Amino acid sequence: MPNAYVEVMDKDVSLCSDVQVVWCGAVSSTVAAGEEFTFTCNATFPVRFVRVTRRSTVAVGVRIGIGHIDIQGEGTKKPHRSYYKTSKKKTSEPFLTTSAMTAGECGIICQRYYSCIDFSYSATAPTDENCLLTHKTLSSHYLDDNSWTTYILSCM
């Protein structure tokens, strides 16, 4: 953990170029085994990601050993804006098909997979597989019944 630092972000830095980042603190260069650190972040935007990194001058491949991270926060008081654009399409080549109670739950499932960039959801699908996750550039087709909606990750 020596020289590690903590940041919070509103978007996934690997997918979006307009990420808001707040630096929260840094660990000193001398650390005792089992030592705990507390950082307070005062972000003025809804936080979705926490990043712990370390600048290293040693060989590539040296990893940070973190035993436990506890993140606490307050719920937002204003509605959270969506980072997804919608269209009346259905993903034709999903890498995972599953069931979800709502489109929001389907989006949460998508967020758990690093490779998921789009998802389709239907509240009235004739099977239990009403949540389709994709990892490729959108490959969809229009449907006559309009029961499916595709949610495309947008960094705007």
mmCIF file of C-alpha atoms in Angstrom:
data_model
loop_
_atom_site.group_PDB
_atom_site.id
_atom_site.type_symbol
_atom_site.label_atom_id
_atom_site.label_comp_id
_atom_site.label_asym_id
_atom_site.label_seq_id
_atom_site.Cartn_x
_atom_site.Cartn_y
_atom_site.Cartn_z
ATOM 1 C CA MET A 1 0.000 0.000 0.000
ATOM 2 C CA PRO A 2 2.868 2.514 0.228
ATOM 3 C CA ASN A 3 2.281 5.503 -2.073
ATOM 4 C CA ALA A 4 -1.236 4.340 -3.032
ATOM 5 C CA TYR A 5 -3.939 6.922 -3.568
ATOM 6 C CA VAL A 6 -7.727 6.928 -3.727
ATOM 7 C CA GLU A 7 -9.979 8.667 -6.262
ATOM 8 C CA VAL A 8 -13.731 8.645 -6.902
ATOM 9 C CA MET A 9 -15.349 9.011 -10.335
ATOM 10 C CA ASP A 10 -18.783 9.457 -11.860
ATOM 11 C CA LYS A 11 -18.149 7.186 -14.876
ATOM 12 C CA ASP A 12 -16.006 4.236 -15.882
ATOM 13 C CA VAL A 13 -12.695 5.788 -16.907
ATOM 14 C CA SER A 14 -12.028 2.922 -19.336
ATOM 15 C CA LEU A 15 -15.185 3.725 -21.346
ATOM 16 C CA CYS A 16 -15.675 7.488 -21.091
ATOM 17 C CA SER A 17 -13.364 10.403 -21.813
ATOM 18 C CA ASP A 18 -15.295 13.065 -19.845
ATOM 19 C CA VAL A 19 -14.953 11.465 -16.413
ATOM 20 C CA GLN A 20 -15.196 13.673 -13.326
ATOM 21 C CA VAL A 21 -12.530 12.667 -10.795
ATOM 22 C CA VAL A 22 -11.945 13.771 -7.198
ATOM 23 C CA TRP A 23 -8.685 12.885 -5.458
ATOM 24 C CA CYS A 24 -9.431 11.716 -1.896
ATOM 25 C CA GLY A 25 -6.053 11.074 -0.331
ATOM 26 C CA ALA A 26 -2.799 9.181 -0.398
ATOM 27 C CA VAL A 27 -1.078 6.612 1.776
ATOM 28 C CA SER A 28 2.354 7.593 3.077
ATOM 29 C CA SER A 29 5.490 5.938 1.807
ATOM 30 C CA THR A 30 5.972 4.068 5.103
ATOM 31 C CA VAL A 31 3.195 1.666 6.073
ATOM 32 C CA ALA A 32 3.002 -0.790 8.954
ATOM 33 C CA ALA A 33 1.429 -4.221 8.430
ATOM 34 C CA GLY A 34 -2.311 -4.138 9.115
ATOM 35 C CA GLU A 35 -2.443 -0.354 9.249
ATOM 36 C CA GLU A 36 -5.833 1.225 8.421
ATOM 37 C CA PHE A 37 -6.438 4.402 6.443
ATOM 38 C CA THR A 38 -9.532 6.600 6.218
ATOM 39 C CA PHE A 39 -10.135 9.032 3.380
ATOM 40 C CA THR A 40 -12.983 11.509 3.089
ATOM 41 C CA CYS A 41 -14.047 12.491 -0.409
ATOM 42 C CA ASN A 42 -16.182 15.550 -1.033
ATOM 43 C CA ALA A 43 -17.392 14.976 -4.573
ATOM 44 C CA THR A 44 -20.054 17.345 -5.899
ATOM 45 C CA PHE A 45 -21.370 14.706 -8.324
ATOM 46 C CA PRO A 46 -22.909 11.230 -7.906
ATOM 47 C CA VAL A 47 -20.025 8.776 -7.378
ATOM 48 C CA ARG A 48 -20.209 5.397 -9.100
ATOM 49 C CA PHE A 49 -16.575 4.233 -9.094
ATOM 50 C CA VAL A 50 -13.727 4.166 -6.555
ATOM 51 C CA ARG A 51 -10.161 3.638 -7.747
ATOM 52 C CA VAL A 52 -7.163 2.708 -5.601
ATOM 53 C CA THR A 53 -3.889 2.935 -7.508
ATOM 54 C CA ARG A 54 -0.212 3.286 -6.860
ATOM 55 C CA ARG A 55 2.487 4.922 -8.907
ATOM 56 C CA SER A 56 5.427 2.592 -8.929
ATOM 57 C CA THR A 57 9.000 2.909 -10.097
ATOM 58 C CA VAL A 58 9.586 -0.825 -9.761
ATOM 59 C CA ALA A 59 8.959 -3.545 -12.309
ATOM 60 C CA VAL A 60 5.585 -3.828 -14.000
ATOM 61 C CA GLY A 61 3.329 -6.424 -12.445
ATOM 62 C CA VAL A 62 3.803 -5.412 -8.811
ATOM 63 C CA ARG A 63 0.328 -5.459 -7.277
ATOM 64 C CA ILE A 64 -1.256 -3.697 -4.332
ATOM 65 C CA GLY A 65 -2.347 -6.029 -1.542
ATOM 66 C CA ILE A 66 -5.655 -4.768 -0.159
ATOM 67 C CA GLY A 67 -7.391 -6.805 2.529
ATOM 68 C CA HIS A 68 -10.650 -4.882 2.852
ATOM 69 C CA ILE A 69 -12.253 -1.708 1.530
ATOM 70 C CA ASP A 70 -15.318 -0.218 3.223
ATOM 71 C CA ILE A 71 -17.059 2.518 1.252
ATOM 72 C CA GLN A 72 -19.793 4.621 2.809
ATOM 73 C CA GLY A 73 -21.812 7.432 1.328
ATOM 74 C CA GLU A 74 -25.067 9.328 1.270
ATOM 75 C CA GLY A 75 -27.869 8.802 -1.194
ATOM 76 C CA THR A 76 -28.369 11.458 -3.816
ATOM 77 C CA LYS A 77 -31.155 13.951 -3.202
ATOM 78 C CA LYS A 78 -31.797 14.708 -6.852
ATOM 79 C CA PRO A 79 -32.659 12.212 -9.596
ATOM 80 C CA HIS A 80 -29.644 10.471 -11.080
ATOM 81 C CA ARG A 81 -29.268 11.023 -14.810
ATOM 82 C CA SER A 82 -28.950 7.950 -16.942
ATOM 83 C CA TYR A 83 -25.840 7.248 -18.986
ATOM 84 C CA TYR A 84 -27.831 5.131 -21.418
ATOM 85 C CA LYS A 85 -29.625 6.146 -24.600
ATOM 86 C CA THR A 86 -32.606 4.019 -25.564
ATOM 87 C CA SER A 87 -33.896 2.684 -28.865
ATOM 88 C CA LYS A 88 -36.656 0.267 -29.839
ATOM 89 C CA LYS A 89 -34.410 -2.601 -30.853
ATOM 90 C CA LYS A 90 -33.408 -6.016 -29.595
ATOM 91 C CA THR A 91 -29.817 -7.186 -29.319
ATOM 92 C CA SER A 92 -29.379 -10.032 -31.768
ATOM 93 C CA GLU A 93 -25.999 -11.339 -30.501
ATOM 94 C CA PRO A 94 -25.971 -11.308 -26.683
ATOM 95 C CA PHE A 95 -23.076 -12.820 -24.725
ATOM 96 C CA LEU A 96 -25.392 -13.420 -21.758
ATOM 97 C CA THR A 97 -29.147 -13.900 -21.543
ATOM 98 C CA THR A 98 -30.798 -13.803 -18.138
ATOM 99 C CA SER A 99 -33.896 -12.552 -16.365
ATOM 100 C CA ALA A 100 -34.392 -9.246 -14.564
ATOM 101 C CA MET A 101 -37.350 -7.642 -12.795
ATOM 102 C CA THR A 102 -36.789 -4.183 -14.336
ATOM 103 C CA ALA A 103 -34.645 -2.469 -16.958
ATOM 104 C CA GLY A 104 -32.693 -0.907 -14.090
ATOM 105 C CA GLU A 105 -31.885 -4.344 -12.681
ATOM 106 C CA CYS A 106 -30.798 -5.468 -16.151
ATOM 107 C CA GLY A 107 -28.497 -2.418 -16.256
ATOM 108 C CA ILE A 108 -26.997 -3.363 -12.889
ATOM 109 C CA ILE A 109 -26.298 -6.871 -14.209
ATOM 110 C CA CYS A 110 -24.599 -5.256 -17.227
ATOM 111 C CA GLN A 111 -22.435 -3.103 -14.929
ATOM 112 C CA ARG A 112 -21.110 -6.259 -13.219
ATOM 113 C CA TYR A 113 -19.507 -7.399 -16.470
ATOM 114 C CA TYR A 114 -16.554 -5.318 -17.644
ATOM 115 C CA SER A 115 -17.197 -6.329 -21.256
ATOM 116 C CA CYS A 116 -20.899 -5.340 -21.276
ATOM 117 C CA ILE A 117 -21.464 -2.148 -23.272
ATOM 118 C CA ASP A 118 -25.178 -2.402 -24.198
ATOM 119 C CA PHE A 119 -28.194 -4.348 -23.020
ATOM 120 C CA SER A 120 -31.750 -5.066 -24.179
ATOM 121 C CA TYR A 121 -34.720 -5.486 -21.844
ATOM 122 C CA SER A 122 -38.339 -6.520 -22.343
ATOM 123 C CA ALA A 123 -40.933 -6.474 -19.568
ATOM 124 C CA THR A 124 -43.194 -8.710 -21.660
ATOM 125 C CA ALA A 125 -40.725 -11.240 -23.124
ATOM 126 C CA PRO A 126 -42.359 -14.661 -23.625
ATOM 127 C CA THR A 127 -39.496 -16.413 -21.754
ATOM 128 C CA ASP A 128 -37.575 -15.810 -18.531
ATOM 129 C CA GLU A 129 -34.704 -14.421 -20.611
ATOM 130 C CA ASN A 130 -35.743 -10.780 -20.768
ATOM 131 C CA CYS A 131 -32.284 -9.226 -20.163
ATOM 132 C CA LEU A 132 -29.742 -9.531 -22.994
ATOM 133 C CA LEU A 133 -26.178 -8.256 -22.499
ATOM 134 C CA THR A 134 -23.841 -7.385 -25.377
ATOM 135 C CA HIS A 135 -20.090 -6.830 -25.564
ATOM 136 C CA LYS A 136 -19.823 -5.874 -29.235
ATOM 137 C CA THR A 137 -20.744 -2.752 -31.116
ATOM 138 C CA LEU A 138 -24.523 -2.669 -31.226
ATOM 139 C CA SER A 139 -25.826 -5.373 -33.517
ATOM 140 C CA SER A 140 -29.588 -5.088 -33.305
ATOM 141 C CA HIS A 141 -32.664 -5.472 -35.390
ATOM 142 C CA TYR A 142 -36.024 -3.714 -35.267
ATOM 143 C CA LEU A 143 -39.019 -5.643 -34.011
ATOM 144 C CA ASP A 144 -42.669 -5.409 -34.976
ATOM 145 C CA ASP A 145 -43.945 -5.791 -31.393
ATOM 146 C CA ASN A 146 -41.776 -2.995 -29.886
ATOM 147 C CA SER A 147 -41.548 -4.939 -26.604
ATOM 148 C CA TRP A 148 -37.726 -4.710 -26.488
ATOM 149 C CA THR A 149 -35.711 -1.616 -25.686
ATOM 150 C CA THR A 150 -31.947 -1.448 -26.139
ATOM 151 C CA TYR A 151 -29.953 0.696 -23.730
ATOM 152 C CA ILE A 152 -26.713 1.988 -25.242
ATOM 153 C CA LEU A 153 -23.986 3.288 -22.941
ATOM 154 C CA SER A 154 -23.514 6.999 -23.518
ATOM 155 C CA CYS A 155 -20.735 9.094 -22.021
ATOM 156 C CA MET A 156 -22.532 12.363 -22.600
#
